[in-house]
Coordinates of C-alpha atoms and ligand atoms in Angstrom, one line a residue:
M198 CA -38.9 8.1 10.4
S199 CA -35.2 7.7 11.3
K200 CA -34.0 5.5 14.1
Q201 CA -31.6 7.1 16.5
F202 CA -28.6 5.3 17.9
D203 CA -25.5 6.3 19.9
V204 CA -23.2 4.2 17.7
V205 CA -23.8 2.7 14.2
V206 CA -21.3 0.2 12.9
I207 CA -21.2 -0.3 9.1
G208 CA -19.9 -3.9 8.4
G209 CA -20.4 -7.0 10.5
G210 CA -17.0 -8.7 10.0
P211 CA -14.6 -9.3 12.9
G212 CA -13.8 -5.6 13.1
G213 CA -17.5 -4.5 13.0
Y214 CA -19.3 -7.1 15.0
I215 CA -16.8 -7.0 17.8
A216 CA -16.9 -3.2 17.9
A217 CA -20.7 -3.3 18.1
I218 CA -20.6 -5.8 21.0
R219 CA -18.1 -3.8 22.9
A220 CA -20.0 -0.6 22.3
A221 CA -23.2 -2.2 23.6
Q222 CA -21.3 -3.6 26.6
L223 CA -20.2 -0.1 27.4
G224 CA -23.9 1.0 27.6
F225 CA -24.3 2.6 24.1
N226 CA -27.5 2.1 22.1
T227 CA -25.8 0.3 19.2
A228 CA -26.7 -0.8 15.7
C229 CA -24.7 -3.0 13.3
I230 CA -25.4 -3.0 9.5
D231 CA -24.1 -5.9 7.4
E232 CA -25.0 -6.9 3.8
W233 CA -23.6 -10.4 3.5
K234 CA -26.2 -12.9 2.3
N235 CA -26.3 -16.6 2.8
E236 CA -27.4 -18.9 -0.1
K237 CA -31.0 -18.3 0.9
G238 CA -30.6 -14.6 0.9
G239 CA -30.7 -14.4 4.7
P240 CA -28.1 -12.6 6.9
A241 CA -24.7 -14.0 7.2
P242 CA -22.7 -11.7 9.6
G243 CA -19.0 -12.4 10.2
G244 CA -17.7 -10.8 7.0
T245 CA -14.9 -12.2 4.9
C246 CA -13.4 -14.0 7.9
T247 CA -16.5 -16.1 8.6
N248 CA -17.9 -16.5 5.1
V249 CA -14.9 -16.8 2.7
G250 CA -11.8 -16.4 4.8
C251 CA -10.4 -17.6 8.1
I252 CA -13.1 -20.0 9.2
P253 CA -13.9 -21.9 5.9
S254 CA -10.2 -22.1 4.9
K255 CA -9.4 -23.7 8.3
A256 CA -12.3 -26.1 7.9
L257 CA -10.9 -27.3 4.5
L258 CA -7.3 -27.3 5.8
Q259 CA -8.5 -29.7 8.6
S260 CA -10.4 -32.0 6.3
S261 CA -7.6 -32.2 3.8
E262 CA -5.0 -32.8 6.6
H263 CA -7.1 -35.8 7.9
F264 CA -7.1 -37.1 4.4
E265 CA -3.4 -36.8 4.0
H266 CA -2.8 -38.4 7.4
A267 CA -5.0 -41.3 6.6
N268 CA -3.3 -41.8 3.2
K269 CA 0.3 -41.1 4.1
H270 CA 0.9 -41.2 7.9
F271 CA -1.4 -43.8 9.5
A272 CA 0.8 -46.7 8.3
E273 CA 3.7 -45.6 10.4
H274 CA 1.4 -45.9 13.5
G275 CA 0.5 -49.5 12.4
I276 CA -2.9 -48.5 11.1
T277 CA -3.9 -49.9 7.7
A278 CA -6.3 -47.7 5.9
T279 CA -7.2 -48.9 2.5
G280 CA -9.6 -47.4 0.0
V281 CA -9.5 -44.0 1.6
K282 CA -11.6 -41.6 -0.5
M283 CA -12.5 -38.0 -0.3
D284 CA -16.1 -36.9 -0.8
V285 CA -15.4 -33.3 -1.8
A286 CA -19.2 -32.4 -1.7
K287 CA -19.4 -33.6 1.9
M288 CA -16.2 -31.8 2.8
I289 CA -17.6 -28.6 1.3
A290 CA -21.0 -29.2 3.0
R291 CA -19.2 -29.6 6.4
K292 CA -17.3 -26.4 5.8
D293 CA -20.7 -24.6 5.0
T294 CA -22.1 -26.0 8.3
V295 CA -19.1 -24.6 10.2
V296 CA -19.6 -21.2 8.6
K297 CA -23.3 -21.2 9.4
Q298 CA -22.6 -22.0 13.0
N299 CA -20.4 -19.0 13.2
N300 CA -23.0 -16.7 11.4
D301 CA -25.7 -17.9 13.8
G302 CA -23.3 -17.4 16.8
I303 CA -22.9 -13.8 15.8
L304 CA -26.6 -13.2 15.5
F305 CA -27.0 -14.8 18.9
L306 CA -24.3 -12.5 20.4
F307 CA -26.1 -9.4 18.9
K308 CA -29.3 -10.5 20.7
K309 CA -27.5 -11.2 23.9
N310 CA -25.8 -7.8 23.9
K311 CA -28.8 -5.9 22.6
V312 CA -27.1 -4.8 19.4
S313 CA -29.8 -3.9 16.8
F314 CA -28.9 -5.7 13.5
F315 CA -29.9 -4.4 10.1
H316 CA -29.4 -6.7 7.1
G317 CA -28.5 -4.5 4.1
R318 CA -26.0 -2.1 2.7
G319 CA -25.3 1.0 4.8
S320 CA -24.3 4.3 3.2
F321 CA -23.7 7.8 4.4
V322 CA -26.4 10.2 3.3
K323 CA -25.4 13.4 5.0
A324 CA -24.1 15.0 8.1
V325 CA -27.0 16.1 10.3
D326 CA -27.3 18.0 13.5
G327 CA -26.1 15.5 16.1
G328 CA -24.3 13.1 13.8
Y329 CA -24.7 11.3 10.5
E330 CA -27.7 10.0 8.6
I331 CA -27.1 6.5 7.3
A332 CA -29.4 4.7 4.8
V333 CA -29.8 1.0 5.0
K334 CA -30.9 -0.7 1.8
G335 CA -31.6 -4.4 1.4
A336 CA -33.8 -6.7 3.4
A337 CA -34.1 -3.8 5.8
N338 CA -34.8 -0.3 4.4
E339 CA -34.3 2.1 7.2
T340 CA -32.7 5.5 8.0
L341 CA -30.5 5.5 11.0
V342 CA -28.9 8.5 12.7
A343 CA -26.0 8.3 15.1
K344 CA -23.4 10.6 16.6
Q345 CA -20.7 8.0 16.4
V346 CA -20.1 5.8 13.3
I347 CA -17.6 3.0 13.0
V348 CA -16.8 1.9 9.4
A349 CA -15.6 -1.7 9.1
T350 CA -16.4 -2.5 5.5
G351 CA -13.4 -4.9 5.0
S352 CA -11.6 -5.8 1.8
N353 CA -12.1 -7.6 -1.5
A354 CA -9.7 -9.9 -3.5
R355 CA -7.4 -8.0 -5.9
A356 CA -7.9 -9.1 -9.5
L357 CA -5.2 -9.2 -12.2
P358 CA -5.8 -6.8 -15.1
G359 CA -7.4 -8.8 -18.0
A360 CA -8.3 -11.8 -15.8
P361 CA -11.5 -11.0 -14.0
F362 CA -12.8 -13.5 -11.4
D363 CA -15.5 -15.7 -12.9
E364 CA -15.4 -18.0 -9.9
E365 CA -15.6 -21.0 -12.2
T366 CA -12.2 -21.1 -13.8
I367 CA -10.5 -18.0 -12.4
L368 CA -11.1 -18.0 -8.7
S369 CA -10.8 -15.5 -5.9
N370 CA -10.7 -16.8 -2.3
D371 CA -14.5 -17.2 -2.6
G372 CA -14.4 -19.7 -5.5
A373 CA -11.3 -21.4 -4.1
L374 CA -13.3 -22.4 -1.1
R375 CA -16.1 -24.1 -3.0
I376 CA -14.4 -26.0 -5.8
G377 CA -16.7 -29.0 -6.5
G378 CA -14.1 -31.7 -7.2
V379 CA -10.4 -32.1 -7.0
P380 CA -8.9 -30.4 -10.1
K381 CA -6.3 -32.5 -11.9
K382 CA -4.1 -29.4 -12.3
L383 CA -4.4 -26.3 -10.2
A384 CA -2.5 -23.1 -10.8
L385 CA -2.2 -20.3 -8.3
I386 CA -0.8 -16.8 -8.7
G387 CA 0.7 -15.4 -5.5
A388 CA 2.6 -17.5 -3.0
G389 CA 1.4 -15.5 0.0
V390 CA -0.8 -16.6 2.8
I391 CA -3.9 -17.6 0.7
G392 CA -1.8 -19.2 -2.0
L393 CA 0.0 -21.4 0.4
E394 CA -3.1 -22.4 2.5
M395 CA -5.3 -23.0 -0.5
G396 CA -2.5 -24.7 -2.5
S397 CA -2.0 -27.0 0.4
V398 CA -5.7 -28.0 0.7
W399 CA -5.9 -29.0 -3.0
R400 CA -2.5 -30.6 -3.1
R401 CA -3.4 -32.8 -0.1
L402 CA -6.5 -33.9 -2.0
G403 CA -4.5 -35.0 -5.0
A404 CA -4.3 -31.9 -7.3
D405 CA -1.0 -31.2 -9.2
V406 CA -0.5 -27.7 -7.8
T407 CA 1.8 -25.0 -9.1
V408 CA 2.1 -21.6 -7.4
L409 CA 3.6 -18.7 -9.4
E410 CA 5.1 -15.9 -7.4
G411 CA 6.2 -12.5 -8.7
L412 CA 8.9 -11.8 -6.1
P413 CA 12.3 -13.5 -6.2
T414 CA 12.2 -14.4 -2.5
F415 CA 9.8 -16.8 -0.8
L416 CA 7.6 -15.2 2.0
G417 CA 9.7 -12.0 2.1
A418 CA 7.9 -10.8 5.3
V419 CA 8.8 -14.0 7.2
D420 CA 12.2 -14.4 9.0
E421 CA 14.5 -15.8 6.3
Q422 CA 15.6 -18.9 8.2
I423 CA 12.0 -19.8 9.0
A424 CA 10.9 -19.2 5.3
K425 CA 13.8 -21.4 4.1
E426 CA 12.8 -24.2 6.4
A427 CA 9.1 -23.9 5.3
K428 CA 10.0 -23.9 1.6
K429 CA 12.0 -27.1 2.1
A430 CA 9.0 -28.8 3.6
F431 CA 6.6 -27.6 0.8
D432 CA 9.1 -28.8 -1.8
K433 CA 9.2 -32.2 -0.2
Q434 CA 5.4 -32.4 -0.2
G435 CA 5.3 -31.6 -3.9
L436 CA 3.8 -28.2 -3.7
K437 CA 5.5 -26.5 -6.7
I438 CA 6.4 -22.9 -6.1
E439 CA 8.1 -20.8 -8.9
L440 CA 9.6 -17.6 -7.7
G441 CA 10.4 -14.4 -9.7
V442 CA 7.9 -14.9 -12.5
K443 CA 6.3 -12.2 -14.6
I444 CA 2.7 -13.0 -15.4
G445 CA 1.6 -12.5 -19.0
E446 CA -1.7 -13.3 -20.8
I447 CA -4.3 -15.5 -19.1
K448 CA -6.7 -17.3 -21.4
T449 CA -9.7 -19.4 -20.4
S450 CA -11.3 -22.0 -22.6
K451 CA -13.7 -24.9 -22.2
K452 CA -10.8 -27.1 -21.1
G453 CA -9.6 -24.7 -18.4
V454 CA -7.0 -21.9 -18.2
S455 CA -3.7 -21.2 -19.7
V456 CA -1.2 -18.8 -18.0
A457 CA 1.6 -17.3 -20.0
Y458 CA 4.5 -16.1 -17.9
A459 CA 8.2 -15.4 -18.0
N460 CA 10.2 -17.4 -15.5
A461 CA 13.0 -16.0 -13.3
K462 CA 15.5 -16.4 -16.2
G463 CA 13.1 -14.4 -18.4
E464 CA 12.2 -17.5 -20.5
A465 CA 8.6 -17.7 -21.9
Q466 CA 6.5 -20.4 -20.2
T467 CA 2.9 -21.5 -20.3
L468 CA 1.1 -23.2 -17.4
D469 CA -2.1 -25.0 -18.3
A470 CA -4.5 -25.9 -15.5
D471 CA -8.1 -26.8 -14.9
K472 CA -8.5 -23.9 -12.4
L473 CA -6.6 -20.8 -11.5
I474 CA -6.7 -19.2 -8.0
I475 CA -5.5 -15.6 -8.0
S476 CA -4.3 -14.6 -4.5
I477 CA -2.2 -11.4 -5.0
G478 CA -3.5 -9.4 -2.0
R479 CA -6.7 -7.6 -1.2
V480 CA -8.0 -4.1 -1.7
P481 CA -9.9 -2.1 0.9
N482 CA -13.7 -2.0 0.3
T483 CA -15.6 1.2 0.3
I484 CA -18.0 0.4 -2.5
G485 CA -21.4 1.9 -2.0
L486 CA -20.5 3.4 1.4
G487 CA -21.3 7.0 0.3
A488 CA -17.9 8.3 1.5
E489 CA -18.2 11.2 -1.0
A490 CA -21.6 12.3 0.5
V491 CA -20.0 13.3 3.7
G492 CA -16.4 13.9 2.5
L493 CA -14.8 10.9 4.2
K494 CA -11.2 10.9 3.1
L495 CA -9.7 7.8 1.2
D496 CA -6.1 7.3 0.2
E497 CA -4.9 6.4 -3.3
R498 CA -5.5 2.6 -2.6
G499 CA -9.1 3.3 -1.6
A500 CA -8.4 2.8 2.1
I501 CA -10.1 5.1 4.6
V502 CA -7.4 7.4 6.0
V503 CA -7.2 7.1 9.8
D504 CA -4.7 8.2 12.5
E505 CA -3.2 5.8 15.0
L506 CA -6.5 5.9 17.0
C507 CA -8.6 4.9 14.0
K508 CA -10.1 8.5 13.8
T509 CA -11.0 9.5 10.2
N510 CA -11.0 13.1 9.0
L511 CA -14.7 13.5 10.1
P512 CA -15.6 14.1 13.8
G513 CA -17.3 11.0 15.3
V514 CA -16.4 8.8 12.3
W515 CA -14.0 6.0 13.0
A516 CA -12.7 3.1 10.7
V517 CA -11.2 -0.3 11.6
G518 CA -9.9 -3.5 10.1
D519 CA -9.1 -4.3 6.5
V520 CA -10.5 -1.0 5.2
V521 CA -7.7 0.9 7.0
R522 CA -3.9 0.7 7.0
G523 CA -2.0 -2.2 8.7
P524 CA -2.1 -5.9 8.4
M525 CA -5.3 -7.5 7.0
L526 CA -5.9 -9.9 9.9
A527 CA -9.1 -10.7 11.7
H528 CA -7.6 -10.3 15.2
K529 CA -6.1 -6.9 14.3
A530 CA -9.6 -5.8 13.1
E531 CA -11.1 -7.0 16.4
E532 CA -8.5 -5.3 18.5
E533 CA -9.1 -2.0 16.7
G534 CA -12.9 -2.5 17.0
V535 CA -12.7 -2.9 20.8
A536 CA -10.2 0.0 21.2
V537 CA -12.5 2.4 19.2
A538 CA -15.6 1.5 21.2
E539 CA -13.6 2.1 24.4
R540 CA -12.3 5.5 23.0
I541 CA -15.9 6.5 22.3
A542 CA -16.6 5.8 25.9
G543 CA -13.8 8.0 27.0
Q544 CA -11.5 5.1 27.9
H545 CA -8.0 4.5 26.7
G546 CA -8.4 1.7 24.1
H547 CA -5.0 0.5 22.9
V548 CA -3.7 -1.7 20.1
N549 CA 0.0 -2.7 20.2
F550 CA 1.0 -3.1 16.6
N551 CA 4.3 -4.6 17.6
T552 CA 2.7 -7.7 19.1
I553 CA 0.2 -8.7 16.5
P554 CA 0.9 -12.4 15.7
W555 CA 0.8 -13.8 12.2
V556 CA 0.0 -17.5 11.5
I557 CA 0.0 -19.4 8.2
Y558 CA -2.0 -22.5 8.7
T559 CA -0.1 -24.8 6.3
S560 CA 1.7 -28.0 7.4
P561 CA 4.1 -27.2 8.9
E562 CA 2.4 -24.1 10.3
I563 CA 4.3 -20.8 10.3
A564 CA 3.9 -18.3 13.1
W565 CA 5.7 -15.2 14.2
V566 CA 5.5 -12.0 16.3
G567 CA 7.8 -9.0 16.4
K568 CA 10.8 -8.3 14.3
T569 CA 12.6 -10.7 11.9
E570 CA 16.3 -11.1 11.9
Q571 CA 16.6 -9.3 8.5
Q572 CA 14.6 -6.3 10.0
L573 CA 16.9 -6.1 13.0
K574 CA 19.9 -6.1 10.8
A575 CA 18.4 -3.4 8.6
E576 CA 17.6 -1.3 11.7
G577 CA 21.1 -1.8 13.1
V578 CA 19.8 -3.3 16.3
A579 CA 22.3 -5.5 18.2
Y580 CA 20.6 -8.9 18.9
K581 CA 21.2 -12.4 20.0
A582 CA 19.4 -15.4 18.4
G583 CA 18.5 -18.8 19.7
T584 CA 16.9 -21.7 17.9
F585 CA 15.6 -25.1 18.9
P586 CA 14.6 -27.8 16.4
F587 CA 11.4 -29.9 16.9
L588 CA 13.6 -32.8 15.9
A589 CA 14.9 -32.7 19.5
N590 CA 11.4 -32.4 21.1
G591 CA 9.9 -35.5 22.6
R592 CA 6.3 -34.6 22.0
A593 CA 7.1 -33.8 18.3
R594 CA 8.7 -37.2 17.9
A595 CA 5.7 -38.9 19.5
L596 CA 3.4 -37.0 17.2
G597 CA 5.5 -38.0 14.3
D598 CA 6.0 -34.4 13.1
T599 CA 9.5 -33.1 13.8
T600 CA 9.7 -30.5 11.0
G601 CA 10.8 -27.0 11.9
M602 CA 12.0 -25.0 14.8
V603 CA 11.4 -22.2 17.3
K604 CA 13.6 -19.1 17.0
F605 CA 14.1 -16.3 19.6
L606 CA 15.6 -12.9 18.8
A607 CA 16.5 -10.9 21.9
D608 CA 18.2 -7.5 22.5
A609 CA 21.9 -8.1 22.9
K610 CA 22.2 -5.8 25.9
T611 CA 18.8 -6.0 27.8
D612 CA 17.8 -9.5 26.6
E613 CA 14.3 -8.2 25.9
I614 CA 12.5 -10.4 23.4
L615 CA 12.3 -8.6 20.0
G616 CA 10.8 -11.4 17.9
V617 CA 9.8 -15.0 18.0
H618 CA 9.5 -17.1 14.8
M619 CA 8.2 -20.6 14.5
V620 CA 7.7 -23.2 11.8
G621 CA 6.4 -26.6 12.8
P622 CA 3.5 -28.5 14.3
M623 CA 0.8 -26.5 16.1
V624 CA 2.9 -23.3 16.2
S625 CA -0.4 -21.4 15.7
E626 CA -1.0 -22.2 19.4
L627 CA 2.6 -21.9 20.6
I628 CA 2.9 -18.4 19.4
S629 CA 0.5 -17.0 22.0
E630 CA 3.1 -17.6 24.7
A631 CA 5.6 -15.4 22.8
V632 CA 2.9 -12.7 22.3
V633 CA 2.2 -12.6 26.1
A634 CA 5.9 -12.5 26.8
M635 CA 6.4 -9.6 24.4
E636 CA 3.4 -7.7 25.8
F637 CA 4.9 -8.0 29.3
K638 CA 8.3 -7.0 27.9
A639 CA 9.8 -10.2 29.0
S640 CA 13.4 -11.2 28.4
S641 CA 14.4 -14.5 26.8
E642 CA 15.7 -15.6 30.3
D643 CA 12.1 -15.1 31.7
I644 CA 10.8 -17.7 29.3
A645 CA 13.8 -20.0 29.9
R646 CA 13.1 -19.9 33.7
I647 CA 9.4 -20.8 33.3
C648 CA 8.3 -24.4 33.9
H649 CA 6.8 -25.9 30.7
A650 CA 4.8 -29.2 30.8
H651 CA 6.6 -32.3 29.6
P652 CA 6.2 -33.7 27.1
S653 CA 4.9 -30.7 25.2
L654 CA 5.7 -28.8 22.0
S655 CA 6.0 -25.7 24.2
E656 CA 9.2 -27.1 25.6
A657 CA 10.7 -26.1 22.2
T658 CA 9.8 -22.5 23.1
K659 CA 11.6 -22.7 26.4
E660 CA 14.6 -24.4 24.8
A661 CA 14.8 -21.8 22.1
A662 CA 14.8 -19.1 24.8
L663 CA 17.6 -21.1 26.6
A664 CA 19.5 -21.2 23.2
V665 CA 19.7 -17.4 23.2
D666 CA 22.2 -17.9 26.1
K667 CA 23.7 -21.0 24.4
R668 CA 22.5 -23.3 27.1
T669 CA 19.9 -25.7 25.6
L670 CA 19.4 -28.8 27.7
N671 CA 18.1 -31.2 25.1
F672 CA 20.1 -30.3 22.0
Ligands
LIG110 P1 -14.5 -8.1 6.7 O1 -14.4 -9.4 7.4 O2 -14.2 -8.1 5.2 O3 -16.0 -7.7 6.9 C1 -16.6 -6.6 6.3 C2 -18.1 -6.8 6.3 O4 -18.7 -5.5 5.9 C3 -18.6 -7.8 5.2 O5 -19.6 -8.6 5.8 C4 -19.2 -6.9 4.2 O6 -20.3 -7.6 3.5 C5 -19.8 -5.8 5.0 N1 -19.9 -4.5 4.2 C6 -19.1 -3.9 3.4 N2 -19.6 -2.8 3.0 C7 -20.8 -2.6 3.6 C8 -21.8 -1.6 3.6 N3 -21.7 -0.5 2.9 N4 -22.9 -1.9 4.3 C9 -23.1 -3.0 5.0 N5 -22.2 -4.0 5.1 C10 -21.0 -3.8 4.4 N6 -7.2 -13.4 9.0 C11 -6.7 -14.0 10.1 O7 -6.4 -13.3 11.1 N7 -6.6 -15.3 10.2 C12 -6.8 -16.2 9.2 O8 -6.7 -17.4 9.3 C13 -7.3 -15.6 8.0 N8 -7.6 -16.4 6.9 C14 -8.1 -15.8 5.8 C15 -8.3 -16.6 4.7 C16 -8.8 -16.1 3.5 C17 -9.1 -17.0 2.4 C18 -9.0 -14.7 3.4 C19 -9.6 -14.0 2.2 C20 -8.8 -13.8 4.5 C21 -8.3 -14.4 5.7 N9 -8.0 -13.6 6.8 C22 -7.5 -14.2 7.9 C23 -8.1 -12.1 6.8 C24 -9.5 -11.8 7.5 O9 -10.5 -12.4 6.9 C25 -9.7 -10.3 7.4 O10 -8.5 -9.6 7.9 C26 -10.9 -9.9 8.3 O11 -12.0 -10.5 7.8 C27 -11.1 -8.4 8.3 O12 -12.2 -8.0 9.0 P2 -13.1 -6.7 8.7 O13 -14.1 -6.7 9.8 O14 -12.2 -5.6 8.6 O15 -13.7 -7.0 7.3
LIG111 P1 -0.5 -11.9 0.4 O1 -0.1 -10.4 0.4 O2 -0.3 -12.7 1.6 O3 0.3 -12.6 -0.8 C1 0.2 -12.1 -2.1 C2 1.4 -12.6 -2.9 O4 1.2 -12.4 -4.3 C3 2.7 -12.0 -2.5 O5 3.7 -12.9 -2.3 C4 3.0 -11.1 -3.8 O6 4.4 -10.9 -4.0 C5 2.4 -11.9 -4.9 N1 2.0 -11.1 -6.0 C6 1.4 -9.9 -6.0 N2 1.2 -9.5 -7.3 C7 1.6 -10.5 -8.1 C8 1.7 -10.7 -9.5 N3 1.2 -9.8 -10.3 N4 2.2 -11.8 -10.0 C9 2.7 -12.8 -9.1 N5 2.7 -12.6 -7.8 C10 2.1 -11.5 -7.3 O7 -2.0 -11.9 -0.1 P2 -3.1 -13.0 -0.2 O8 -2.5 -14.4 -0.1 O9 -4.0 -12.7 -1.3 O10 -3.9 -12.8 1.1 C11 -4.5 -11.5 1.4 C12 -4.4 -11.2 2.9 O11 -5.4 -12.0 3.6 C13 -3.1 -11.6 3.5 O12 -2.1 -10.7 3.4 C14 -3.5 -11.7 5.0 O13 -3.6 -10.4 5.5 C15 -4.9 -12.2 4.9 N6 -4.9 -13.7 5.1 C16 -4.5 -14.1 6.3 C17 -4.4 -15.5 6.6 C18 -3.9 -15.9 7.9 O14 -3.8 -15.1 8.8 N7 -3.6 -17.2 8.1 C19 -4.8 -16.5 5.6 C20 -5.2 -15.9 4.3 C21 -5.3 -14.6 4.1

């Protein structure tokens, strides 16, 4: 006997679980299917983000940052900390607890919002009168029918040909988040977001870390001035980043792993390490979804083809998050999930792709929203720029972390903010002000005229806005 729902969501990551909650809030009888299992085989909703992504990586970044502070920065505050040790097993166990709290939180939210949760793999069986039949296989074996289906099946780590993940020596993000002890030598391929965050964790804990990057430029999507400043800080910390390499053969042995590569000059090199993390991007996941059973259209990358409203080629079938085009970010997935649920309800759900913030949670943190200076130049847009260094910010001095700056880019004629770029302490939090400003189409003068608490890091935001008009007060 099949179970009838108004809306069935396949995938319980940030795109899927949030879509399910919003659909239920809007009065739809909603089900969410997710197959992720915890170590006991039980449900672990939350997807990549909760289980092997955003949440566990930030837990490890926090633990490793405490360790680095205790070892390297306490002394300047007059605190003597001797014999500081890192118990890696305890750090990983803490991270697992944080993950479980989030898994349990989502199960609680499903109950609270009356979303029916099914633990197993969901796949399209066929189109039926009044919608689609979806089989659930796993802990739950059920047949569901719904008129509206939201696919939010996420993404998986991209492997390098000839170097499959064994999660022991060659690690994806999954293995990288549960290394049992500090490797003496750690190699990473890909100096993107994961490479920098995971490289930072294990460097802080004492590993000798080398990141090999294929492109000749560092963080090409980031504003050049900000990327340059970040690179300087990472170099100082001892995070070795080699740009413009071409990866050759990767061999594993009992001792570890050996990566053959050509450096930027074309010279043959070998990097030996205990472990290798491969972080070269992610691929959309439609494995076992049964897309072919109903004729759901995928592109050449395997992503589900959607229009700007997240509609697929099938009536009543929508797709959101990492499995569709656009940045692979949890908050982008969530926004799309909410917007789709609202569109199903006949409302005007909206996602503004121009104001999706990016954050890289290294130290210094890197955050941005809107256009970079190089993009504005390429597009021939006339702009004014203003920067303010944390070196001149009182709170940053008190914190003992004056690396980096805030940078505003505003339209030369109208002064509308076109982009805000930051590198420095806690900029993951500071960027929200810039997002709000850009959503409200604020000018740099608007921010410059707003009273910001003193002493706070946010004063650097105000000062950078003042700098657009060349009238900083503290620099
Ligand atoms: P996912 O989170 O991948 O969820 C998809 C879910 O669907 C999974 O639970 C999967 O098991 C399930 N599923 C798939 N197929 C089926 C099926 N057929 N039936 C049932 N269930 C199925 N983003 C940020 O914004 N900030 C960060 O700090 C951040 N850090 C990250 C760190 C790492 C190491 C990684 C790898 C990613 C990080 N991301 C971060 C990216 C973020 O995790 C993703 O953008 C986000 O999880 C995408 O959400 P989603 O719902 O589209 O997919
Ligand atoms: P990424 O796209 O950020 O970086 C991949 C890097 O690998 C790029 O610099 C690319 O040039 C390089 N590369 C690709 N192929 C290569 C090759 N063959 N040899 C050498 N270098 C190569 O991807 P990453 O780090 O795997 O992360 C995946 C996604 O997950 C991110 O793009 C982001 O969407 C998301 N994420 C977000 C985080 C955040 O918001 N803080 C944290 C971690 C991941």
